[in-house]
């Protein structure tokens, strides 16, 4: 496999409320149905930049074969002032070695290396929340994606 091949755009299943809905993500193709994500999603759950995933059933969530070591942090708001986005991006890069992977209107997706530990990550994102009154959340730590009330954790970050 040529590691320098151009990234591809893949369709990742998100939901089927009123018909299937997909999010397009950049990835590196590894095999027929296997990809490494090059960006954390802004909508899809249980995925982050660096994860190796299998998409055999187009109308089902991607199956994570191997975690890439990043938490995906998603933020949803009607609008976020540009200076606050810049502050957050700078803080995530400088303090956590992470990246701002996506911006769409008031929605952000970020990849943050799990090696930072949740306490340090929580501290930074809580400072953002205190500055903006905008909530944030980890989108790839919960086991049961179909039940919003179930907060059972996957604990994949402890296995690294």
Short mmCIF file of C-alpha atoms in Angstrom, two decimals:
data_model
loop_
_atom_site.label_atom_id
_atom_site.label_comp_id
_atom_site.label_asym_id
_atom_site.label_seq_id
_atom_site.Cartn_x
_atom_site.Cartn_y
_atom_site.Cartn_z
CA UNK A 1 0.00 0.00 0.00
CA UNK A 2 1.31 3.43 -0.88
CA UNK A 3 1.09 5.58 2.26
CA UNK A 4 1.37 8.73 0.15
CA UNK A 5 -1.82 8.12 -1.82
CA UNK A 6 -4.29 10.97 -1.89
CA UNK A 7 -6.92 11.08 0.86
CA UNK A 8 -10.41 9.98 -0.07
CA UNK A 9 -13.75 11.29 1.16
CA UNK A 10 -15.91 8.66 2.83
CA UNK A 11 -19.56 8.75 3.84
CA UNK A 12 -20.03 7.87 7.52
CA UNK A 13 -23.52 6.90 8.66
CA UNK A 14 -24.98 9.24 11.28
CA UNK A 15 -28.70 8.46 11.71
CA UNK A 16 -31.85 7.19 10.03
CA UNK A 17 -34.53 9.41 11.56
CA UNK A 18 -36.09 10.53 8.26
CA UNK A 19 -34.01 8.38 5.94
CA UNK A 20 -30.27 7.74 6.14
CA UNK A 21 -28.04 10.73 6.87
CA UNK A 22 -24.28 10.69 6.33
CA UNK A 23 -21.28 12.85 7.20
CA UNK A 24 -18.43 13.18 4.71
CA UNK A 25 -14.96 12.77 6.23
CA UNK A 26 -11.44 12.71 4.79
CA UNK A 27 -9.72 9.36 5.24
CA UNK A 28 -6.84 7.22 4.07
CA UNK A 29 -7.97 3.99 2.42
CA UNK A 30 -6.26 0.97 3.96
CA UNK A 31 -8.25 -1.86 2.39
CA UNK A 32 -11.53 -2.51 0.58
CA UNK A 33 -13.79 -1.38 3.45
CA UNK A 34 -11.14 -0.12 5.90
CA UNK A 35 -10.09 3.50 6.40
CA UNK A 36 -8.06 5.67 8.77
CA UNK A 37 -9.88 8.90 9.63
CA UNK A 38 -7.93 12.09 8.90
CA UNK A 39 -10.38 14.34 10.73
CA UNK A 40 -12.73 14.10 13.69
CA UNK A 41 -16.41 14.24 12.76
CA UNK A 42 -18.71 17.11 13.59
CA UNK A 43 -21.87 15.01 13.80
CA UNK A 44 -21.10 11.28 13.77
CA UNK A 45 -20.51 9.71 17.18
CA UNK A 46 -17.89 7.28 18.49
CA UNK A 47 -15.19 8.36 16.01
CA UNK A 48 -12.08 10.56 16.10
CA UNK A 49 -9.12 11.49 13.92
CA UNK A 50 -6.69 8.58 13.64
CA UNK A 51 -9.25 5.81 14.23
CA UNK A 52 -9.17 2.87 11.84
CA UNK A 53 -12.73 1.98 10.88
CA UNK A 54 -14.59 -0.55 8.78
CA UNK A 55 -17.60 0.47 6.70
CA UNK A 56 -19.08 -2.73 5.32
CA UNK A 57 -22.71 -1.75 5.84
CA UNK A 58 -23.21 1.75 4.45
CA UNK A 59 -26.41 2.22 6.48
CA UNK A 60 -24.93 1.37 9.87
CA UNK A 61 -22.40 3.19 12.06
CA UNK A 62 -18.74 2.65 11.16
CA UNK A 63 -17.09 -0.09 13.22
CA UNK A 64 -13.96 1.05 15.04
CA UNK A 65 -11.23 -1.54 14.50
CA UNK A 66 -8.49 0.42 16.27
CA UNK A 67 -8.57 3.68 18.21
CA UNK A 68 -6.23 6.40 17.04
CA UNK A 69 -5.67 7.75 20.54
CA UNK A 70 -7.74 10.92 20.20
CA UNK A 71 -10.85 12.12 21.93
CA UNK A 72 -13.33 13.86 19.64
CA UNK A 73 -14.77 16.96 21.28
CA UNK A 74 -17.91 18.35 19.67
CA UNK A 75 -19.41 21.76 20.33
CA UNK A 76 -22.81 22.92 19.05
CA UNK A 77 -23.98 26.52 19.23
CA UNK A 78 -26.02 28.93 17.14
CA UNK A 79 -22.89 31.05 16.70
CA UNK A 80 -19.42 31.32 18.22
CA UNK A 81 -17.48 34.58 17.95
CA UNK A 82 -14.42 34.18 15.73
CA UNK A 83 -12.10 35.41 18.49
CA UNK A 84 -13.38 32.63 20.79
CA UNK A 85 -12.79 30.01 18.09
CA UNK A 86 -9.25 31.38 17.65
CA UNK A 87 -8.69 31.31 21.44
CA UNK A 88 -9.90 27.70 21.66
CA UNK A 89 -7.88 26.52 18.68
CA UNK A 90 -4.70 28.12 20.03
CA UNK A 91 -5.27 26.66 23.51
CA UNK A 92 -5.99 23.16 22.15
CA UNK A 93 -2.88 23.22 19.94
CA UNK A 94 -0.50 24.75 22.51
CA UNK A 95 -1.73 23.11 25.71
CA UNK A 96 -2.96 19.73 24.48
CA UNK A 97 -1.30 19.07 21.12
CA UNK A 98 -4.73 18.75 19.53
CA UNK A 99 -6.38 20.17 16.43
CA UNK A 100 -9.50 22.02 15.38
CA UNK A 101 -10.74 19.61 12.71
CA UNK A 102 -14.00 21.19 11.66
CA UNK A 103 -15.94 24.44 11.78
CA UNK A 104 -19.46 24.81 10.43
CA UNK A 105 -21.36 27.89 11.57
CA UNK A 106 -21.50 27.50 15.37
CA UNK A 107 -20.40 23.87 15.36
CA UNK A 108 -16.86 22.72 16.06
CA UNK A 109 -15.08 19.36 16.10
CA UNK A 110 -11.69 18.92 17.71
CA UNK A 111 -9.24 16.04 18.12
CA UNK A 112 -7.38 15.91 21.43
CA UNK A 113 -4.80 13.23 22.29
CA UNK A 114 -6.08 11.05 25.14
CA UNK A 115 -2.58 10.97 26.67
CA UNK A 116 -3.36 14.42 28.12
CA UNK A 117 -5.80 12.84 30.56
CA UNK A 118 -9.39 13.85 31.04
CA UNK A 119 -8.69 16.22 33.93
CA UNK A 120 -6.42 18.45 31.82
CA UNK A 121 -8.79 18.27 28.83
CA UNK A 122 -11.82 19.06 31.01
CA UNK A 123 -10.01 22.05 32.51
CA UNK A 124 -9.30 23.61 29.11
CA UNK A 125 -12.78 23.05 27.69
CA UNK A 126 -14.42 24.22 30.91
CA UNK A 127 -12.46 27.47 30.58
CA UNK A 128 -13.94 27.80 27.07
CA UNK A 129 -17.40 27.13 28.53
CA UNK A 130 -16.83 29.74 31.24
CA UNK A 131 -15.76 32.29 28.61
CA UNK A 132 -18.65 31.61 26.21
CA UNK A 133 -21.45 29.83 28.13
CA UNK A 134 -21.27 27.17 25.37
CA UNK A 135 -21.32 23.50 26.39
CA UNK A 136 -18.98 20.89 24.93
CA UNK A 137 -18.83 17.10 25.09
CA UNK A 138 -16.74 14.02 24.35
CA UNK A 139 -18.40 12.29 21.40
CA UNK A 140 -16.43 9.03 21.36
CA UNK A 141 -16.49 7.76 24.94
CA UNK A 142 -19.99 6.25 25.34
CA UNK A 143 -20.83 2.60 24.74
CA UNK A 144 -24.53 2.74 23.83
CA UNK A 145 -25.00 5.23 20.99
CA UNK A 146 -28.71 4.46 20.69
CA UNK A 147 -29.62 5.49 24.25
CA UNK A 148 -28.99 9.13 25.22
CA UNK A 149 -29.66 8.28 28.88
CA UNK A 150 -27.02 5.51 29.03
CA UNK A 151 -23.70 7.00 30.14
CA UNK A 152 -21.76 3.71 30.19
CA UNK A 153 -18.20 4.52 29.15
CA UNK A 154 -16.05 2.58 26.69
CA UNK A 155 -12.78 3.25 28.59
CA UNK A 156 -10.71 2.71 25.41
CA UNK A 157 -8.31 5.48 26.53
CA UNK A 158 -7.27 3.41 29.58
CA UNK A 159 -6.19 0.50 27.36
CA UNK A 160 -3.47 2.50 25.59
#
